[in-house]
mmCIF file of C-alpha atoms and ligand atoms in Angstrom:
data_model
loop_
_atom_site.group_PDB
_atom_site.id
_atom_site.type_symbol
_atom_site.label_atom_id
_atom_site.label_comp_id
_atom_site.label_asym_id
_atom_site.label_seq_id
_atom_site.Cartn_x
_atom_site.Cartn_y
_atom_site.Cartn_z
ATOM 1 C CA MET A 1 93.638 -17.449 55.173
ATOM 2 C CA LYS A 2 90.685 -15.065 55.160
ATOM 3 C CA ARG A 3 90.762 -11.794 53.236
ATOM 4 C CA ILE A 4 88.765 -9.147 55.101
ATOM 5 C CA ASP A 5 88.245 -5.525 54.185
ATOM 6 C CA THR A 6 85.680 -4.187 56.658
ATOM 7 C CA ALA A 7 85.879 -3.522 60.394
ATOM 8 C CA GLU A 8 82.508 -5.267 60.923
ATOM 9 C CA GLU A 9 83.640 -8.521 59.328
ATOM 10 C CA LEU A 10 86.846 -8.452 61.345
ATOM 11 C CA ARG A 11 84.934 -7.843 64.575
ATOM 12 C CA ALA A 12 82.665 -10.818 63.839
ATOM 13 C CA LEU A 13 85.728 -13.019 63.423
ATOM 14 C CA LEU A 14 87.292 -11.665 66.637
ATOM 15 C CA ALA A 15 84.068 -12.568 68.445
ATOM 16 C CA GLU A 16 84.465 -16.149 67.182
ATOM 17 C CA TRP A 17 88.099 -16.282 68.346
ATOM 18 C CA HIS A 18 87.404 -14.659 71.702
ATOM 19 C CA PRO A 19 85.910 -17.701 73.577
ATOM 20 C CA GLU A 20 88.927 -19.758 72.541
ATOM 21 C CA GLY A 21 91.135 -17.322 74.472
ATOM 22 C CA ASP A 22 93.617 -17.131 71.609
ATOM 23 C CA ARG A 23 96.334 -14.506 71.691
ATOM 24 C CA ILE A 24 96.066 -12.287 68.629
ATOM 25 C CA ALA A 25 99.058 -10.694 66.919
ATOM 26 C CA LEU A 26 98.801 -7.864 64.420
ATOM 27 C CA VAL A 27 101.496 -7.153 61.843
ATOM 28 C CA PRO A 28 100.715 -3.720 60.339
ATOM 29 C CA THR A 29 102.180 -3.223 56.848
ATOM 30 C CA MET A 30 101.725 -1.113 53.748
ATOM 31 C CA GLY A 31 102.021 -4.189 51.534
ATOM 32 C CA ASN A 32 104.485 -5.007 48.759
ATOM 33 C CA LEU A 33 105.664 -7.662 51.160
ATOM 34 C CA HIS A 34 109.247 -8.908 51.163
ATOM 35 C CA LYS A 35 111.317 -11.324 53.261
ATOM 36 C CA GLY A 36 111.504 -8.769 56.067
ATOM 37 C CA HIS A 37 107.717 -8.621 56.449
ATOM 38 C CA LEU A 38 107.455 -12.406 56.331
ATOM 39 C CA SER A 39 109.990 -12.672 59.169
ATOM 40 C CA LEU A 40 107.682 -10.397 61.210
ATOM 41 C CA VAL A 41 104.785 -12.760 60.462
ATOM 42 C CA GLU A 42 106.970 -15.631 61.663
ATOM 43 C CA LEU A 43 107.746 -13.746 64.890
ATOM 44 C CA ALA A 44 104.017 -13.045 65.316
ATOM 45 C CA LYS A 45 103.233 -16.762 64.929
ATOM 46 C CA GLU A 46 105.806 -17.632 67.597
ATOM 47 C CA ASN A 47 104.082 -15.285 70.043
ATOM 48 C CA ALA A 48 100.374 -15.713 69.308
ATOM 49 C CA GLU A 49 97.816 -18.290 68.174
ATOM 50 C CA ARG A 50 96.205 -15.968 65.610
ATOM 51 C CA VAL A 51 97.949 -13.600 63.208
ATOM 52 C CA ILE A 52 96.315 -10.692 61.386
ATOM 53 C CA VAL A 53 98.392 -8.856 58.784
ATOM 54 C CA SER A 54 97.054 -5.485 57.702
ATOM 55 C CA VAL A 55 97.903 -4.067 54.299
ATOM 56 C CA PHE A 56 96.996 -0.412 54.019
ATOM 57 C CA VAL A 57 98.949 2.283 52.197
ATOM 58 C CA ASN A 58 98.174 5.035 54.647
ATOM 59 C CA PRO A 59 97.717 8.374 52.868
ATOM 60 C CA THR A 60 98.106 10.468 56.029
ATOM 61 C CA GLN A 61 101.753 9.521 56.550
ATOM 62 C CA PHE A 62 102.817 10.793 53.119
ATOM 63 C CA ALA A 63 103.465 14.480 52.454
ATOM 64 C CA PRO A 64 101.924 15.837 49.225
ATOM 65 C CA ASP A 65 105.351 15.736 47.499
ATOM 66 C CA GLU A 66 106.078 12.150 48.600
ATOM 67 C CA ASP A 67 105.545 8.831 46.828
ATOM 68 C CA TYR A 68 101.978 7.917 47.962
ATOM 69 C CA GLU A 69 100.654 7.537 44.405
ATOM 70 C CA ARG A 70 103.590 5.491 43.156
ATOM 71 C CA TYR A 71 103.931 3.391 46.327
ATOM 72 C CA PRO A 72 103.816 -0.214 45.047
ATOM 73 C CA ARG A 73 100.439 -1.944 45.499
ATOM 74 C CA THR A 74 100.655 -5.714 45.041
ATOM 75 C CA LEU A 75 97.731 -7.055 47.050
ATOM 76 C CA ASP A 76 97.168 -10.375 45.220
ATOM 77 C CA LYS A 77 100.858 -11.267 45.425
ATOM 78 C CA ASP A 78 100.894 -10.219 49.101
ATOM 79 C CA ALA A 79 97.874 -12.436 49.791
ATOM 80 C CA LEU A 80 99.630 -15.446 48.273
ATOM 81 C CA ARG A 81 102.763 -14.852 50.334
ATOM 82 C CA LEU A 82 100.788 -14.365 53.540
ATOM 83 C CA SER A 83 98.739 -17.472 53.031
ATOM 84 C CA ARG A 84 101.950 -19.496 52.459
ATOM 85 C CA ALA A 85 103.472 -17.858 55.566
ATOM 86 C CA GLY A 86 100.518 -19.058 57.655
ATOM 87 C CA ALA A 87 98.763 -15.776 58.476
ATOM 88 C CA ASP A 88 95.122 -16.225 59.550
ATOM 89 C CA VAL A 89 93.781 -12.960 58.159
ATOM 90 C CA LEU A 90 94.787 -10.409 55.571
ATOM 91 C CA PHE A 91 93.015 -7.202 56.555
ATOM 92 C CA ALA A 92 93.082 -4.839 53.583
ATOM 93 C CA PRO A 93 90.656 -1.974 54.257
ATOM 94 C CA ALA A 94 89.897 0.954 51.962
ATOM 95 C CA ALA A 95 90.663 4.489 53.189
ATOM 96 C CA GLU A 96 86.937 5.003 53.997
ATOM 97 C CA VAL A 97 87.075 2.137 56.492
ATOM 98 C CA ILE A 98 90.082 3.536 58.323
ATOM 99 C CA TYR A 99 89.004 7.190 58.110
ATOM 100 C CA PRO A 100 85.167 7.100 58.212
ATOM 101 C CA ASN A 101 84.943 10.883 58.636
ATOM 102 C CA GLY A 102 87.243 11.502 55.687
ATOM 103 C CA ILE A 103 90.910 12.363 55.892
ATOM 104 C CA ALA A 104 90.482 16.117 56.283
ATOM 105 C CA GLN A 105 88.165 15.592 59.279
ATOM 106 C CA ALA A 106 90.068 12.692 60.812
ATOM 107 C CA THR A 107 90.925 12.643 64.511
ATOM 108 C CA THR A 108 94.707 12.610 64.825
ATOM 109 C CA VAL A 109 96.938 11.012 67.414
ATOM 110 C CA THR A 110 100.298 12.716 67.835
ATOM 111 C CA VAL A 111 103.248 11.881 70.032
ATOM 112 C CA PRO A 112 104.869 15.273 70.640
ATOM 113 C CA ASP A 113 108.553 16.202 70.372
ATOM 114 C CA LEU A 114 109.980 12.902 69.186
ATOM 115 C CA SER A 115 107.713 13.012 66.114
ATOM 116 C CA ALA A 116 109.417 16.243 65.032
ATOM 117 C CA GLU A 117 113.005 14.952 65.244
ATOM 118 C CA LEU A 118 115.204 12.956 62.827
ATOM 119 C CA GLU A 119 112.742 11.509 60.263
ATOM 120 C CA GLY A 120 110.135 13.948 61.561
ATOM 121 C CA GLU A 121 112.336 16.938 60.767
ATOM 122 C CA SER A 122 112.556 15.967 57.095
ATOM 123 C CA ARG A 123 109.028 14.573 56.934
ATOM 124 C CA PRO A 124 106.766 16.883 58.976
ATOM 125 C CA GLY A 125 103.458 15.199 59.815
ATOM 126 C CA HIS A 126 104.724 11.736 58.895
ATOM 127 C CA PHE A 127 104.642 10.288 62.401
ATOM 128 C CA ALA A 128 101.251 11.842 63.202
ATOM 129 C CA GLY A 129 99.988 9.872 60.195
ATOM 130 C CA VAL A 130 101.636 6.694 61.491
ATOM 131 C CA THR A 131 100.334 6.991 65.065
ATOM 132 C CA SER A 132 96.867 7.978 63.826
ATOM 133 C CA VAL A 133 96.585 4.897 61.612
ATOM 134 C CA VAL A 134 98.206 2.422 64.005
ATOM 135 C CA CYS A 135 95.922 3.558 66.837
ATOM 136 C CA ARG A 136 92.918 2.893 64.552
ATOM 137 C CA LEU A 137 94.280 -0.512 63.521
ATOM 138 C CA PHE A 138 94.684 -1.413 67.205
ATOM 139 C CA ASN A 139 91.093 -0.317 67.881
ATOM 140 C CA ILE A 140 89.765 -2.382 64.986
ATOM 141 C CA CYS A 141 91.884 -5.523 65.458
ATOM 142 C CA HIS A 142 92.201 -5.597 69.271
ATOM 143 C CA PRO A 143 95.554 -7.388 69.160
ATOM 144 C CA ASN A 144 97.303 -8.640 72.289
ATOM 145 C CA LEU A 145 100.580 -7.880 70.574
ATOM 146 C CA ALA A 146 101.794 -6.085 67.487
ATOM 147 C CA VAL A 147 104.985 -6.688 65.559
ATOM 148 C CA PHE A 148 106.975 -3.954 63.806
ATOM 149 C CA GLY A 149 110.303 -3.915 61.985
ATOM 150 C CA GLN A 150 113.378 -2.610 63.759
ATOM 151 C CA LYS A 151 114.309 -0.905 60.479
ATOM 152 C CA ASP A 152 111.807 1.830 61.386
ATOM 153 C CA PHE A 153 113.411 2.299 64.769
ATOM 154 C CA GLN A 154 112.095 5.790 65.468
ATOM 155 C CA GLN A 155 108.592 4.692 64.482
ATOM 156 C CA TYR A 156 108.845 1.833 66.987
ATOM 157 C CA VAL A 157 109.959 4.111 69.846
ATOM 158 C CA ILE A 158 107.155 6.575 69.041
ATOM 159 C CA LEU A 159 104.546 3.788 68.933
ATOM 160 C CA LYS A 160 105.766 2.456 72.291
ATOM 161 C CA ARG A 161 105.284 5.938 73.706
ATOM 162 C CA MET A 162 101.779 6.167 72.260
ATOM 163 C CA VAL A 163 100.821 2.774 73.701
ATOM 164 C CA LYS A 164 102.094 3.734 77.154
ATOM 165 C CA ASP A 165 100.578 7.203 77.118
ATOM 166 C CA LEU A 166 97.130 6.058 75.914
ATOM 167 C CA HIS A 167 97.123 2.906 78.101
ATOM 168 C CA LEU A 168 96.533 0.745 75.041
ATOM 169 C CA PRO A 169 96.408 -2.925 76.064
ATOM 170 C CA VAL A 170 98.855 -4.169 73.455
ATOM 171 C CA GLN A 171 102.416 -5.408 73.719
ATOM 172 C CA LEU A 172 104.842 -4.233 71.017
ATOM 173 C CA ILE A 173 107.617 -6.420 69.635
ATOM 174 C CA ALA A 174 110.338 -5.382 67.175
ATOM 175 C CA GLY A 175 111.673 -7.876 64.619
ATOM 176 C CA PRO A 176 115.258 -7.644 63.321
ATOM 177 C CA THR A 177 115.985 -5.871 60.033
ATOM 178 C CA ALA A 178 116.229 -8.204 57.042
ATOM 179 C CA ARG A 179 119.076 -7.356 54.648
ATOM 180 C CA ASP A 180 120.274 -8.110 51.125
ATOM 181 C CA ASN A 181 123.523 -10.043 50.748
ATOM 182 C CA ASN A 182 125.392 -6.731 50.537
ATOM 183 C CA GLY A 183 123.816 -5.423 53.773
ATOM 184 C CA LEU A 184 121.195 -3.096 52.295
ATOM 185 C CA ALA A 185 118.125 -3.103 54.565
ATOM 186 C CA LEU A 186 115.114 -4.574 52.758
ATOM 187 C CA SER A 187 112.465 -1.980 52.010
ATOM 188 C CA SER A 188 109.566 -1.709 49.607
ATOM 189 C CA ARG A 189 111.296 1.400 48.256
ATOM 190 C CA ASN A 190 114.368 -0.611 47.147
ATOM 191 C CA GLY A 191 112.345 -1.555 44.076
ATOM 192 C CA PHE A 192 112.771 2.056 42.898
ATOM 193 C CA LEU A 193 116.592 1.651 42.872
ATOM 194 C CA ASN A 194 118.418 0.547 39.741
ATOM 195 C CA LYS A 195 121.143 -2.132 39.973
ATOM 196 C CA ASP A 196 124.008 0.354 40.509
ATOM 197 C CA GLN A 197 122.049 2.271 43.116
ATOM 198 C CA GLN A 198 121.316 -0.951 44.991
ATOM 199 C CA ILE A 199 125.040 -1.633 45.174
ATOM 200 C CA ASN A 200 125.892 1.947 46.215
ATOM 201 C CA ALA A 201 123.109 2.101 48.815
ATOM 202 C CA ALA A 202 124.831 -0.642 50.829
ATOM 203 C CA VAL A 203 127.193 2.107 52.008
ATOM 204 C CA ILE A 204 124.570 3.183 54.554
ATOM 205 C CA TYR A 205 124.873 -0.084 56.456
ATOM 206 C CA GLN A 206 128.671 -0.102 55.998
ATOM 207 C CA ALA A 207 128.883 3.404 57.528
ATOM 208 C CA LEU A 208 126.650 2.341 60.431
ATOM 209 C CA CYS A 209 128.849 -0.703 61.047
ATOM 210 C CA ALA A 210 131.963 1.498 60.996
ATOM 211 C CA VAL A 211 130.440 3.756 63.675
ATOM 212 C CA THR A 212 129.490 0.663 65.692
ATOM 213 C CA THR A 213 133.075 -0.589 65.617
ATOM 214 C CA MET A 214 134.415 2.799 66.764
ATOM 215 C CA LEU A 215 131.880 2.902 69.613
ATOM 216 C CA GLU A 216 132.833 -0.624 70.631
ATOM 217 C CA ASP A 217 136.495 0.478 70.568
ATOM 218 C CA GLY A 218 135.649 3.173 73.119
ATOM 219 C CA ASP A 219 135.266 6.232 70.886
ATOM 220 C CA ARG A 220 132.717 8.619 72.456
ATOM 221 C CA ASP A 221 133.089 11.623 70.140
ATOM 222 C CA PHE A 222 129.576 11.111 68.764
ATOM 223 C CA THR A 223 129.647 14.218 66.574
ATOM 224 C CA ALA A 224 132.921 13.233 64.887
ATOM 225 C CA LEU A 225 131.608 9.698 64.319
ATOM 226 C CA GLU A 226 128.421 11.079 62.757
ATOM 227 C CA HIS A 227 130.449 13.347 60.446
ATOM 228 C CA SER A 228 132.745 10.601 59.239
ATOM 229 C CA ALA A 229 129.764 8.321 58.515
ATOM 230 C CA ALA A 230 128.072 11.116 56.554
ATOM 231 C CA GLU A 231 131.286 11.610 54.543
ATOM 232 C CA GLN A 232 131.503 7.884 53.808
ATOM 233 C CA ILE A 233 127.906 7.887 52.551
ATOM 234 C CA ALA A 234 128.407 11.026 50.446
ATOM 235 C CA ALA A 235 131.594 9.561 48.927
ATOM 236 C CA ALA A 236 129.481 6.698 47.517
ATOM 237 C CA GLY A 237 127.254 9.211 45.723
ATOM 238 C CA LEU A 238 124.313 9.288 48.154
ATOM 239 C CA GLU A 239 123.005 12.407 49.830
ATOM 240 C CA PRO A 240 123.084 11.896 53.607
ATOM 241 C CA ASP A 241 120.256 13.538 55.562
ATOM 242 C CA TYR A 242 121.292 12.610 59.100
ATOM 243 C CA ILE A 243 123.475 10.184 60.988
ATOM 244 C CA SER A 244 122.722 10.281 64.678
ATOM 245 C CA VAL A 245 123.928 8.353 67.699
ATOM 246 C CA ARG A 246 121.100 8.179 70.251
ATOM 247 C CA ASP A 247 120.048 6.388 73.395
ATOM 248 C CA ALA A 248 118.205 3.285 72.140
ATOM 249 C CA ASP A 249 115.462 3.417 74.789
ATOM 250 C CA ASP A 250 114.060 6.872 74.135
ATOM 251 C CA LEU A 251 116.200 8.382 71.350
ATOM 252 C CA SER A 252 117.537 11.065 73.684
ATOM 253 C CA LEU A 253 121.072 12.339 73.093
ATOM 254 C CA PRO A 254 123.478 9.907 74.745
ATOM 255 C CA SER A 255 126.048 10.712 77.384
ATOM 256 C CA GLU A 256 129.580 9.287 77.488
ATOM 257 C CA GLY A 257 128.386 6.584 79.899
ATOM 258 C CA SER A 258 125.400 5.423 77.797
ATOM 259 C CA THR A 259 125.619 1.725 77.007
ATOM 260 C CA HIS A 260 122.419 1.016 75.049
ATOM 261 C CA LEU A 261 122.801 3.000 71.843
ATOM 262 C CA VAL A 262 121.340 3.143 68.363
ATOM 263 C CA VAL A 263 122.960 4.718 65.328
ATOM 264 C CA LEU A 264 120.324 5.980 62.894
ATOM 265 C CA ALA A 265 120.832 7.089 59.309
ATOM 266 C CA ALA A 266 118.800 8.513 56.464
ATOM 267 C CA ALA A 267 120.119 9.214 52.987
ATOM 268 C CA CYS A 268 118.771 9.790 49.513
ATOM 269 C CA CYS A 269 119.907 7.580 46.683
ATOM 270 C CA GLY A 270 118.714 9.487 43.637
ATOM 271 C CA THR A 271 115.109 10.295 44.474
ATOM 272 C CA VAL A 272 114.709 7.391 46.890
ATOM 273 C CA ARG A 273 114.947 8.123 50.599
ATOM 274 C CA LEU A 274 116.411 5.225 52.583
ATOM 275 C CA ILE A 275 116.702 4.728 56.336
ATOM 276 C CA ASP A 276 118.591 2.227 58.449
ATOM 277 C CA ASN A 277 119.951 1.800 61.960
ATOM 278 C CA VAL A 278 122.117 -0.442 64.095
ATOM 279 C CA VAL A 279 121.681 -1.045 67.829
ATOM 280 C CA VAL A 280 124.923 -1.071 69.800
ATOM 281 C CA GLU A 281 125.193 -2.710 73.231
ATOM 282 C CA LEU A 282 128.314 -1.613 75.090
ATOM 283 C CA PRO A 283 129.662 -3.253 78.233
ATOM 284 C CA VAL A 284 128.407 -1.546 81.420
HETATM 285 O O1 LIG B 301 105.975 0.701 58.891
HETATM 286 C C1 LIG B 301 105.006 0.755 58.096
HETATM 287 O O2 LIG B 301 104.913 0.031 57.114
HETATM 288 C C2 LIG B 301 103.909 1.784 58.341
HETATM 289 O O3 LIG B 301 104.428 2.967 58.860
HETATM 290 C C3 LIG B 301 102.789 1.253 59.245
HETATM 291 C C4 LIG B 301 103.286 0.911 60.630
HETATM 292 C C5 LIG B 301 102.175 0.011 58.605
HETATM 293 C C6 LIG B 301 101.687 2.304 59.386
HETATM 294 O O4 LIG B 301 101.128 2.654 58.173
#
């Protein structure tokens, strides 16, 4: 596996790959890789001949009061894991490579409306940071496809919108959420939880599963379902931010007849903000 940190070096490698006609997959990450990321690399390998994994802790998607500084940076360990997982390239650029004009002067890419809802309501500017960096990564890496985790469901829907709206020639694929034995969705932020918090945080997935069961049983009182899930999460000592039943295609509010749904949740466990979701397919 090659470790590359400049756009020029990556472009030179792409030029070597180009005549071979290989499909290139990109797995964008912020590092501190866990089983969930490695399953995305696996999915990338199943769908492409060449796999680039980017590791870049993107400053523009963190608000000033968020955990950018303390976000875990474990590049050497990540490199080892990626090389064992069979990635071709670890692309780990510095901020100056991604934002050559500096962050204050950077061109931004924003998907309107949806970026201001749910996660966007609690984290203003977060999704503009995500779309701005992912668009740059696509322009540098020229992937045929890119793989993202379903755990960041809203991010995935927003990126699909960006790709369609900007006619970007890249196919997006979502990989399933990897979970601990108790159901807690794997996240780099789980490392900030102590043992008790890790046990308590599993309530988020339990509450999502309870809503799923009620939906499957025919319950369509979305608001009541959201309230009872929030109560279940609060009873375990977490602070729920939102629980929302949405249409899984575009995150619009569902109607009684909607059959392709997603239940999204965000809650704070101490100072750690956690998100999760479950997709629910109902019979037509
Ligand atoms: O999901 C993430 O880890 C990040 O938001 C991403 C897509 C790598 C952009 O920084």
